Amino acid sequence: MRRIAIAGNWKMYKTQREAKEFFTDFLPLVQNRLETSEDQVLICAPYTNLPFLVSFVAHTPANLAIGAQNVHWADSGAFTGEISAPMLVELGLKFVIIGHSERRQFFGETDATVNQRLKSAQKHGITPILCVGETKQQRDQNQTEACIYAQLEHGLKDIDQNNLIIAYEPIWAIGTGDTCDTDEANRVIGLIRKQLQNPNVTIQYGGSVKPENIDEIMAQPEIDGVLVGGASLEPVSFARIVNYTAIAH
Ligand code: 13P
């Protein structure tokens, strides 16, 4: 069984005050869905919000969880500015995004460091969300498959596929309003699944997901959820995404 996971990635947005305001408005809008579905709903927030948000969701249905946006590979050490898996575990976190394209693009993340971070998350019982995706240039040069296969091959080396989520995020579709055609996202996610030893890994789509396209995305048979940036920052729009219209496959 593939579990659906609807995740928000808040990136570097929201102070604690703003995070509290978000949840005050958001929770009543999704309460019913949380109580009646098996979907995993997740918000990956900046580190400074994590302690407060974890204690906050302790009083909500268990399928609403909080995640982090990165984790270091060492348990501790002289790594200024980094956060380790034991630090996230201490907060009670169960999810972390790893290898987001913004980390790869702006902070020098490589497939090798992504792989090390994935291992550390798993070693400490945290489910990593591995992000993969091609640039516009790679797509235009018919390199989409080659790019993603390389990210998977190196990123997933010696990784337990029973404790893993993958997010396919074409870089050209992130924050641009330019969503990948749902058929194409479905095709690429199907190809990703074929590369895996465990075909039941949850594979999300990310890139300009919004209330207007969520139902169409979730109707695709290979797509097991979404990783949402901009539209997860506003309670009404993220609630509409969480409350997508399910279609039986
Ligand atoms: P947008 O939904 O803003 O395009 O961002 C997608 C993303 O990067 C999620 O991780």
PDB file of C-alpha atoms and ligand atoms in Angstrom:
ATOM      1  CA  MET A   1       0.000   0.000   0.000  1.00  0.00           C
ATOM      2  CA  ARG A   2       1.292   3.427  -0.948  1.00  0.00           C
ATOM      3  CA  ARG A   3       0.465   6.089   1.602  1.00  0.00           C
ATOM      4  CA  ILE A   4      -0.506   9.541   0.404  1.00  0.00           C
ATOM      5  CA  ALA A   5       1.541  12.393   1.864  1.00  0.00           C
ATOM      6  CA  ILE A   6       0.504  16.029   1.459  1.00  0.00           C
ATOM      7  CA  ALA A   7       3.399  18.197   2.598  1.00  0.00           C
ATOM      8  CA  GLY A   8       4.013  21.908   2.873  1.00  0.00           C
ATOM      9  CA  ASN A   9       7.524  23.267   2.609  1.00  0.00           C
ATOM     10  CA  TRP A  10       7.533  26.664   4.254  1.00  0.00           C
ATOM     11  CA  LYS A  11      11.127  27.350   3.168  1.00  0.00           C
ATOM     12  CA  MET A  12      12.434  30.491   4.945  1.00  0.00           C
ATOM     13  CA  TYR A  13       9.011  31.899   5.722  1.00  0.00           C
ATOM     14  CA  LYS A  14       7.091  32.509   8.959  1.00  0.00           C
ATOM     15  CA  THR A  15       8.118  33.695  12.371  1.00  0.00           C
ATOM     16  CA  GLN A  16       6.660  31.842  15.366  1.00  0.00           C
ATOM     17  CA  ARG A  17       3.905  34.417  15.616  1.00  0.00           C
ATOM     18  CA  GLU A  18       3.005  33.901  11.951  1.00  0.00           C
ATOM     19  CA  ALA A  19       3.154  30.117  12.359  1.00  0.00           C
ATOM     20  CA  LYS A  20       0.686  30.296  15.269  1.00  0.00           C
ATOM     21  CA  GLU A  21      -1.659  32.466  13.235  1.00  0.00           C
ATOM     22  CA  PHE A  22      -1.470  29.986  10.355  1.00  0.00           C
ATOM     23  CA  PHE A  23      -2.413  27.000  12.502  1.00  0.00           C
ATOM     24  CA  THR A  24      -5.247  28.817  14.246  1.00  0.00           C
ATOM     25  CA  ASP A  25      -6.920  29.314  10.859  1.00  0.00           C
ATOM     26  CA  PHE A  26      -5.737  26.096   9.197  1.00  0.00           C
ATOM     27  CA  LEU A  27      -6.724  23.445  11.739  1.00  0.00           C
ATOM     28  CA  PRO A  28     -10.499  23.914  11.707  1.00  0.00           C
ATOM     29  CA  LEU A  29     -10.416  23.731   7.904  1.00  0.00           C
ATOM     30  CA  VAL A  30      -8.694  20.319   7.807  1.00  0.00           C
ATOM     31  CA  GLN A  31      -9.931  18.739  11.057  1.00  0.00           C
ATOM     32  CA  ASN A  32     -12.519  16.614   9.295  1.00  0.00           C
ATOM     33  CA  ARG A  33     -10.068  15.336   6.657  1.00  0.00           C
ATOM     34  CA  LEU A  34      -7.504  14.543   9.333  1.00  0.00           C
ATOM     35  CA  GLU A  35     -10.047  12.557  11.287  1.00  0.00           C
ATOM     36  CA  THR A  36     -11.484  10.655   8.332  1.00  0.00           C
ATOM     37  CA  SER A  37      -8.513   9.874   6.064  1.00  0.00           C
ATOM     38  CA  GLU A  38      -5.251   7.962   6.300  1.00  0.00           C
ATOM     39  CA  ASP A  39      -3.307  10.664   4.461  1.00  0.00           C
ATOM     40  CA  GLN A  40      -0.136  11.952   6.061  1.00  0.00           C
ATOM     41  CA  VAL A  41      -0.287  15.739   6.290  1.00  0.00           C
ATOM     42  CA  LEU A  42       2.975  17.458   6.986  1.00  0.00           C
ATOM     43  CA  ILE A  43       4.437  20.922   7.367  1.00  0.00           C
ATOM     44  CA  CYS A  44       8.194  21.343   7.045  1.00  0.00           C
ATOM     45  CA  ALA A  45       8.933  24.560   8.890  1.00  0.00           C
ATOM     46  CA  PRO A  46      12.048  26.620   9.655  1.00  0.00           C
ATOM     47  CA  TYR A  47      14.045  25.298  12.621  1.00  0.00           C
ATOM     48  CA  THR A  48      12.999  28.138  14.940  1.00  0.00           C
ATOM     49  CA  ASN A  49       9.343  27.094  14.654  1.00  0.00           C
ATOM     50  CA  LEU A  50       9.859  23.389  15.242  1.00  0.00           C
ATOM     51  CA  PRO A  51       9.658  23.105  19.063  1.00  0.00           C
ATOM     52  CA  PHE A  52       6.481  25.151  19.246  1.00  0.00           C
ATOM     53  CA  LEU A  53       4.829  23.394  16.280  1.00  0.00           C
ATOM     54  CA  VAL A  54       5.654  19.902  17.538  1.00  0.00           C
ATOM     55  CA  SER A  55       4.060  20.606  20.909  1.00  0.00           C
ATOM     56  CA  PHE A  56       1.110  22.181  19.125  1.00  0.00           C
ATOM     57  CA  VAL A  57       0.347  19.180  16.880  1.00  0.00           C
ATOM     58  CA  ALA A  58       0.634  16.818  19.851  1.00  0.00           C
ATOM     59  CA  HIS A  59      -3.010  17.799  20.448  1.00  0.00           C
ATOM     60  CA  THR A  60      -4.212  17.240  16.871  1.00  0.00           C
ATOM     61  CA  PRO A  61      -4.942  13.972  14.982  1.00  0.00           C
ATOM     62  CA  ALA A  62      -1.783  11.875  14.652  1.00  0.00           C
ATOM     63  CA  ASN A  63      -1.632  12.108  10.842  1.00  0.00           C
ATOM     64  CA  LEU A  64      -0.695  15.794  11.067  1.00  0.00           C
ATOM     65  CA  ALA A  65       3.054  16.047  11.565  1.00  0.00           C
ATOM     66  CA  ILE A  66       5.867  18.586  11.505  1.00  0.00           C
ATOM     67  CA  GLY A  67       9.102  18.124   9.590  1.00  0.00           C
ATOM     68  CA  ALA A  68      12.421  19.898   9.129  1.00  0.00           C
ATOM     69  CA  GLN A  69      13.944  21.114   5.865  1.00  0.00           C
ATOM     70  CA  ASN A  70      17.442  19.696   6.234  1.00  0.00           C
ATOM     71  CA  VAL A  71      19.656  17.628   8.553  1.00  0.00           C
ATOM     72  CA  HIS A  72      23.407  17.159   8.874  1.00  0.00           C
ATOM     73  CA  TRP A  73      25.046  13.732   8.510  1.00  0.00           C
ATOM     74  CA  ALA A  74      27.026  13.798  11.741  1.00  0.00           C
ATOM     75  CA  ASP A  75      25.411  13.344  15.161  1.00  0.00           C
ATOM     76  CA  SER A  76      27.410  16.304  16.479  1.00  0.00           C
ATOM     77  CA  GLY A  77      30.599  18.170  15.607  1.00  0.00           C
ATOM     78  CA  ALA A  78      32.214  21.387  14.468  1.00  0.00           C
ATOM     79  CA  PHE A  79      29.690  22.196  11.731  1.00  0.00           C
ATOM     80  CA  THR A  80      28.647  25.797  12.314  1.00  0.00           C
ATOM     81  CA  GLY A  81      25.068  26.507  11.304  1.00  0.00           C
ATOM     82  CA  GLU A  82      24.000  22.873  10.931  1.00  0.00           C
ATOM     83  CA  ILE A  83      21.432  20.781  12.848  1.00  0.00           C
ATOM     84  CA  SER A  84      21.822  17.040  13.536  1.00  0.00           C
ATOM     85  CA  ALA A  85      19.346  14.173  13.483  1.00  0.00           C
ATOM     86  CA  PRO A  86      19.524  13.597  17.296  1.00  0.00           C
ATOM     87  CA  MET A  87      18.509  17.255  17.722  1.00  0.00           C
ATOM     88  CA  LEU A  88      15.454  16.684  15.522  1.00  0.00           C
ATOM     89  CA  VAL A  89      14.651  13.392  17.258  1.00  0.00           C
ATOM     90  CA  GLU A  90      14.745  15.120  20.634  1.00  0.00           C
ATOM     91  CA  LEU A  91      11.948  17.390  19.407  1.00  0.00           C
ATOM     92  CA  GLY A  92       9.910  14.372  18.326  1.00  0.00           C
ATOM     93  CA  LEU A  93      10.259  15.031  14.593  1.00  0.00           C
ATOM     94  CA  LYS A  94       9.662  12.153  12.194  1.00  0.00           C
ATOM     95  CA  PHE A  95      10.241  13.783   8.770  1.00  0.00           C
ATOM     96  CA  VAL A  96      12.913  15.852   7.058  1.00  0.00           C
ATOM     97  CA  ILE A  97      13.315  17.184   3.516  1.00  0.00           C
ATOM     98  CA  ILE A  98      16.726  16.350   2.031  1.00  0.00           C
ATOM     99  CA  GLY A  99      18.330  17.512  -1.207  1.00  0.00           C
ATOM    100  CA  HIS A 100      15.816  20.206  -2.102  1.00  0.00           C
ATOM    101  CA  SER A 101      16.891  21.907  -5.343  1.00  0.00           C
ATOM    102  CA  GLU A 102      17.354  25.189  -3.460  1.00  0.00           C
ATOM    103  CA  ARG A 103      19.891  23.444  -1.190  1.00  0.00           C
ATOM    104  CA  ARG A 104      21.613  21.964  -4.242  1.00  0.00           C
ATOM    105  CA  GLN A 105      21.582  25.272  -6.151  1.00  0.00           C
ATOM    106  CA  PHE A 106      22.416  27.814  -3.435  1.00  0.00           C
ATOM    107  CA  PHE A 107      24.258  25.818  -0.757  1.00  0.00           C
ATOM    108  CA  GLY A 108      26.406  23.392  -2.705  1.00  0.00           C
ATOM    109  CA  GLU A 109      24.469  20.245  -1.811  1.00  0.00           C
ATOM    110  CA  THR A 110      25.661  17.289  -3.892  1.00  0.00           C
ATOM    111  CA  ASP A 111      24.329  13.783  -4.421  1.00  0.00           C
ATOM    112  CA  ALA A 112      27.096  12.575  -2.069  1.00  0.00           C
ATOM    113  CA  THR A 113      26.088  14.894   0.799  1.00  0.00           C
ATOM    114  CA  VAL A 114      22.425  14.154   0.119  1.00  0.00           C
ATOM    115  CA  ASN A 115      23.188  10.459   0.508  1.00  0.00           C
ATOM    116  CA  GLN A 116      25.001  11.059   3.811  1.00  0.00           C
ATOM    117  CA  ARG A 117      22.141  13.161   5.153  1.00  0.00           C
ATOM    118  CA  LEU A 118      19.599  10.502   4.145  1.00  0.00           C
ATOM    119  CA  LYS A 119      21.607   7.864   6.011  1.00  0.00           C
ATOM    120  CA  SER A 120      21.756   9.949   9.158  1.00  0.00           C
ATOM    121  CA  ALA A 121      18.004  10.638   9.110  1.00  0.00           C
ATOM    122  CA  GLN A 122      17.233   6.936   8.692  1.00  0.00           C
ATOM    123  CA  LYS A 123      19.747   5.871  11.334  1.00  0.00           C
ATOM    124  CA  HIS A 124      17.763   7.971  13.797  1.00  0.00           C
ATOM    125  CA  GLY A 125      14.347   6.761  12.658  1.00  0.00           C
ATOM    126  CA  ILE A 126      13.390   9.907  10.727  1.00  0.00           C
ATOM    127  CA  THR A 127      11.700   9.513   7.334  1.00  0.00           C
ATOM    128  CA  PRO A 128      13.591  11.545   4.719  1.00  0.00           C
ATOM    129  CA  ILE A 129      11.853  13.205   1.780  1.00  0.00           C
ATOM    130  CA  LEU A 130      14.430  13.014  -1.003  1.00  0.00           C
ATOM    131  CA  CYS A 131      13.936  15.722  -3.644  1.00  0.00           C
ATOM    132  CA  VAL A 132      14.960  15.087  -7.243  1.00  0.00           C
ATOM    133  CA  GLY A 133      14.298  17.018 -10.422  1.00  0.00           C
ATOM    134  CA  GLU A 134      15.788  18.429 -13.588  1.00  0.00           C
ATOM    135  CA  THR A 135      16.579  21.999 -14.651  1.00  0.00           C
ATOM    136  CA  LYS A 136      14.903  23.645 -17.633  1.00  0.00           C
ATOM    137  CA  GLN A 137      18.108  23.257 -19.607  1.00  0.00           C
ATOM    138  CA  GLN A 138      18.312  19.538 -18.826  1.00  0.00           C
ATOM    139  CA  ARG A 139      14.697  19.105 -19.900  1.00  0.00           C
ATOM    140  CA  ASP A 140      15.260  21.024 -23.134  1.00  0.00           C
ATOM    141  CA  GLN A 141      18.283  18.841 -23.905  1.00  0.00           C
ATOM    142  CA  ASN A 142      16.338  15.627 -23.249  1.00  0.00           C
ATOM    143  CA  GLN A 143      18.396  14.983 -20.139  1.00  0.00           C
ATOM    144  CA  THR A 144      15.441  14.695 -17.731  1.00  0.00           C
ATOM    145  CA  GLU A 145      15.630  10.938 -17.246  1.00  0.00           C
ATOM    146  CA  ALA A 146      19.441  10.857 -17.092  1.00  0.00           C
ATOM    147  CA  CYS A 147      19.494  13.617 -14.473  1.00  0.00           C
ATOM    148  CA  ILE A 148      16.914  11.964 -12.265  1.00  0.00           C
ATOM    149  CA  TYR A 149      18.402   8.489 -12.598  1.00  0.00           C
ATOM    150  CA  ALA A 150      21.795   9.853 -11.522  1.00  0.00           C
ATOM    151  CA  GLN A 151      20.268  11.645  -8.527  1.00  0.00           C
ATOM    152  CA  LEU A 152      18.507   8.427  -7.525  1.00  0.00           C
ATOM    153  CA  GLU A 153      21.492   6.161  -8.091  1.00  0.00           C
ATOM    154  CA  HIS A 154      23.884   8.250  -5.994  1.00  0.00           C
ATOM    155  CA  GLY A 155      21.380   9.594  -3.496  1.00  0.00           C
ATOM    156  CA  LEU A 156      19.857   6.216  -2.671  1.00  0.00           C
ATOM    157  CA  LYS A 157      23.076   4.233  -2.317  1.00  0.00           C
ATOM    158  CA  ASP A 158      22.651   1.948   0.755  1.00  0.00           C
ATOM    159  CA  ILE A 159      19.393   3.655   1.707  1.00  0.00           C
ATOM    160  CA  ASP A 160      16.487   1.744   3.238  1.00  0.00           C
ATOM    161  CA  GLN A 161      13.583   2.139   0.812  1.00  0.00           C
ATOM    162  CA  ASN A 162      11.091   1.119   3.488  1.00  0.00           C
ATOM    163  CA  ASN A 163      11.536   4.415   5.297  1.00  0.00           C
ATOM    164  CA  LEU A 164      11.600   6.916   2.466  1.00  0.00           C
ATOM    165  CA  ILE A 165       9.518   9.455   0.577  1.00  0.00           C
ATOM    166  CA  ILE A 166      10.641  10.844  -2.782  1.00  0.00           C
ATOM    167  CA  ALA A 167       9.509  14.183  -4.203  1.00  0.00           C
ATOM    168  CA  TYR A 168       9.820  14.783  -7.938  1.00  0.00           C
ATOM    169  CA  GLU A 169      10.246  18.535  -8.270  1.00  0.00           C
ATOM    170  CA  PRO A 170      11.150  19.765 -11.753  1.00  0.00           C
ATOM    171  CA  ILE A 171      13.203  22.862 -10.967  1.00  0.00           C
ATOM    172  CA  TRP A 172      11.640  24.934 -13.753  1.00  0.00           C
ATOM    173  CA  ALA A 173       8.213  24.412 -12.139  1.00  0.00           C
ATOM    174  CA  ILE A 174       9.218  25.612  -8.649  1.00  0.00           C
ATOM    175  CA  GLY A 175       7.841  29.017  -7.699  1.00  0.00           C
ATOM    176  CA  THR A 176       7.181  29.882 -11.338  1.00  0.00           C
ATOM    177  CA  GLY A 177       3.469  29.136 -11.651  1.00  0.00           C
ATOM    178  CA  ASP A 178       4.553  26.880 -14.521  1.00  0.00           C
ATOM    179  CA  THR A 179       3.253  23.479 -13.389  1.00  0.00           C
ATOM    180  CA  CYS A 180       4.534  20.373 -15.097  1.00  0.00           C
ATOM    181  CA  ASP A 181       1.684  18.803 -17.113  1.00  0.00           C
ATOM    182  CA  THR A 182       0.077  16.271 -14.832  1.00  0.00           C
ATOM    183  CA  ASP A 183       0.491  13.517 -17.447  1.00  0.00           C
ATOM    184  CA  GLU A 184       4.184  14.280 -17.666  1.00  0.00           C
ATOM    185  CA  ALA A 185       4.619  14.397 -13.880  1.00  0.00           C
ATOM    186  CA  ASN A 186       2.838  11.054 -13.733  1.00  0.00           C
ATOM    187  CA  ARG A 187       5.123   9.625 -16.434  1.00  0.00           C
ATOM    188  CA  VAL A 188       8.332  10.728 -14.712  1.00  0.00           C
ATOM    189  CA  ILE A 189       7.131   9.487 -11.331  1.00  0.00           C
ATOM    190  CA  GLY A 190       6.328   6.134 -12.947  1.00  0.00           C
ATOM    191  CA  LEU A 191       9.904   6.032 -14.267  1.00  0.00           C
ATOM    192  CA  ILE A 192      11.262   6.876 -10.810  1.00  0.00           C
ATOM    193  CA  ARG A 193       9.208   4.034  -9.323  1.00  0.00           C
ATOM    194  CA  LYS A 194      10.701   1.605 -11.849  1.00  0.00           C
ATOM    195  CA  GLN A 195      14.173   2.481 -10.552  1.00  0.00           C
ATOM    196  CA  LEU A 196      13.291   1.519  -6.984  1.00  0.00           C
ATOM    197  CA  GLN A 197      13.585  -1.816  -5.223  1.00  0.00           C
ATOM    198  CA  ASN A 198      10.477  -0.995  -3.220  1.00  0.00           C
ATOM    199  CA  PRO A 199       7.612  -0.016  -5.551  1.00  0.00           C
ATOM    200  CA  ASN A 200       5.533   1.130  -2.583  1.00  0.00           C
ATOM    201  CA  VAL A 201       7.644   4.193  -1.811  1.00  0.00           C
ATOM    202  CA  THR A 202       5.441   7.284  -1.614  1.00  0.00           C
ATOM    203  CA  ILE A 203       6.388   9.578  -4.512  1.00  0.00           C
ATOM    204  CA  GLN A 204       5.171  13.168  -4.467  1.00  0.00           C
ATOM    205  CA  TYR A 205       5.013  15.830  -7.131  1.00  0.00           C
ATOM    206  CA  GLY A 206       6.186  19.381  -6.325  1.00  0.00           C
ATOM    207  CA  GLY A 207       6.285  22.600  -8.328  1.00  0.00           C
ATOM    208  CA  SER A 208       3.550  25.259  -8.446  1.00  0.00           C
ATOM    209  CA  VAL A 209       0.956  23.014  -6.807  1.00  0.00           C
ATOM    210  CA  LYS A 210      -2.089  25.107  -5.939  1.00  0.00           C
ATOM    211  CA  PRO A 211      -5.799  24.774  -5.157  1.00  0.00           C
ATOM    212  CA  GLU A 212      -6.600  25.061  -8.879  1.00  0.00           C
ATOM    213  CA  ASN A 213      -4.539  22.032  -9.936  1.00  0.00           C
ATOM    214  CA  ILE A 214      -4.474  19.753  -6.878  1.00  0.00           C
ATOM    215  CA  ASP A 215      -7.449  17.582  -7.886  1.00  0.00           C
ATOM    216  CA  GLU A 216      -5.995  16.923 -11.330  1.00  0.00           C
ATOM    217  CA  ILE A 217      -2.593  16.086  -9.853  1.00  0.00           C
ATOM    218  CA  MET A 218      -4.023  13.727  -7.249  1.00  0.00           C
ATOM    219  CA  ALA A 219      -6.099  11.951  -9.916  1.00  0.00           C
ATOM    220  CA  GLN A 220      -2.878  10.676 -11.543  1.00  0.00           C
ATOM    221  CA  PRO A 221      -2.260   7.031 -10.673  1.00  0.00           C
ATOM    222  CA  GLU A 222       1.486   7.252  -9.983  1.00  0.00           C
ATOM    223  CA  ILE A 223       1.364  10.429  -7.867  1.00  0.00           C
ATOM    224  CA  ASP A 224       1.085   9.745  -4.135  1.00  0.00           C
ATOM    225  CA  GLY A 225       0.934  13.298  -2.849  1.00  0.00           C
ATOM    226  CA  VAL A 226       2.477  16.718  -3.209  1.00  0.00           C
ATOM    227  CA  LEU A 227       5.239  18.907  -1.798  1.00  0.00           C
ATOM    228  CA  VAL A 228       3.918  22.447  -1.789  1.00  0.00           C
ATOM    229  CA  GLY A 229       5.862  25.689  -1.409  1.00  0.00           C
ATOM    230  CA  GLY A 230       4.058  29.006  -1.886  1.00  0.00           C
ATOM    231  CA  ALA A 231       0.517  27.661  -1.607  1.00  0.00           C
ATOM    232  CA  SER A 232       1.294  26.046   1.779  1.00  0.00           C
ATOM    233  CA  LEU A 233       1.882  29.445   3.377  1.00  0.00           C
ATOM    234  CA  GLU A 234      -1.723  30.521   3.319  1.00  0.00           C
ATOM    235  CA  PRO A 235      -4.198  28.526   5.471  1.00  0.00           C
ATOM    236  CA  VAL A 236      -7.156  28.531   3.085  1.00  0.00           C
ATOM    237  CA  SER A 237      -5.125  27.473   0.060  1.00  0.00           C
ATOM    238  CA  PHE A 238      -3.174  24.749   1.875  1.00  0.00           C
ATOM    239  CA  ALA A 239      -6.392  23.469   3.458  1.00  0.00           C
ATOM    240  CA  ARG A 240      -7.941  23.187  -0.012  1.00  0.00           C
ATOM    241  CA  ILE A 241      -4.911  21.157  -1.093  1.00  0.00           C
ATOM    242  CA  VAL A 242      -5.188  18.871   1.952  1.00  0.00           C
ATOM    243  CA  ASN A 243      -8.911  18.516   1.195  1.00  0.00           C
ATOM    244  CA  TYR A 244      -8.301  17.508  -2.455  1.00  0.00           C
ATOM    245  CA  THR A 245     -11.001  15.529  -4.189  1.00  0.00           C
ATOM    246  CA  ALA A 246      -9.986  11.885  -4.099  1.00  0.00           C
ATOM    247  CA  ILE A 247     -10.564   9.739  -7.159  1.00  0.00           C
ATOM    248  CA  ALA A 248     -10.449   5.961  -6.791  1.00  0.00           C
ATOM    249  CA  HIS A 249      -7.972   4.380  -9.202  1.00  0.00           C
TER     250      HIS A 249
HETATM  251  P1  13P B   1       6.229  26.068  -5.127  1.00  0.00           P
HETATM  252  O1  13P B   1       5.018  25.247  -4.715  1.00  0.00           O
HETATM  253  O2  13P B   1       6.224  27.432  -4.537  1.00  0.00           O
HETATM  254  O3  13P B   1       6.441  26.028  -6.600  1.00  0.00           O
HETATM  255  O4  13P B   1       7.514  25.336  -4.460  1.00  0.00           O
HETATM  256  C1  13P B   1       7.682  23.971  -4.633  1.00  0.00           C
HETATM  257  C2  13P B   1       8.754  23.496  -3.736  1.00  0.00           C
HETATM  258  O5  13P B   1       9.913  23.851  -3.896  1.00  0.00           O
HETATM  259  C3  13P B   1       8.381  22.622  -2.616  1.00  0.00           C
HETATM  260  O6  13P B   1       9.482  22.056  -2.008  1.00  0.00           O
END
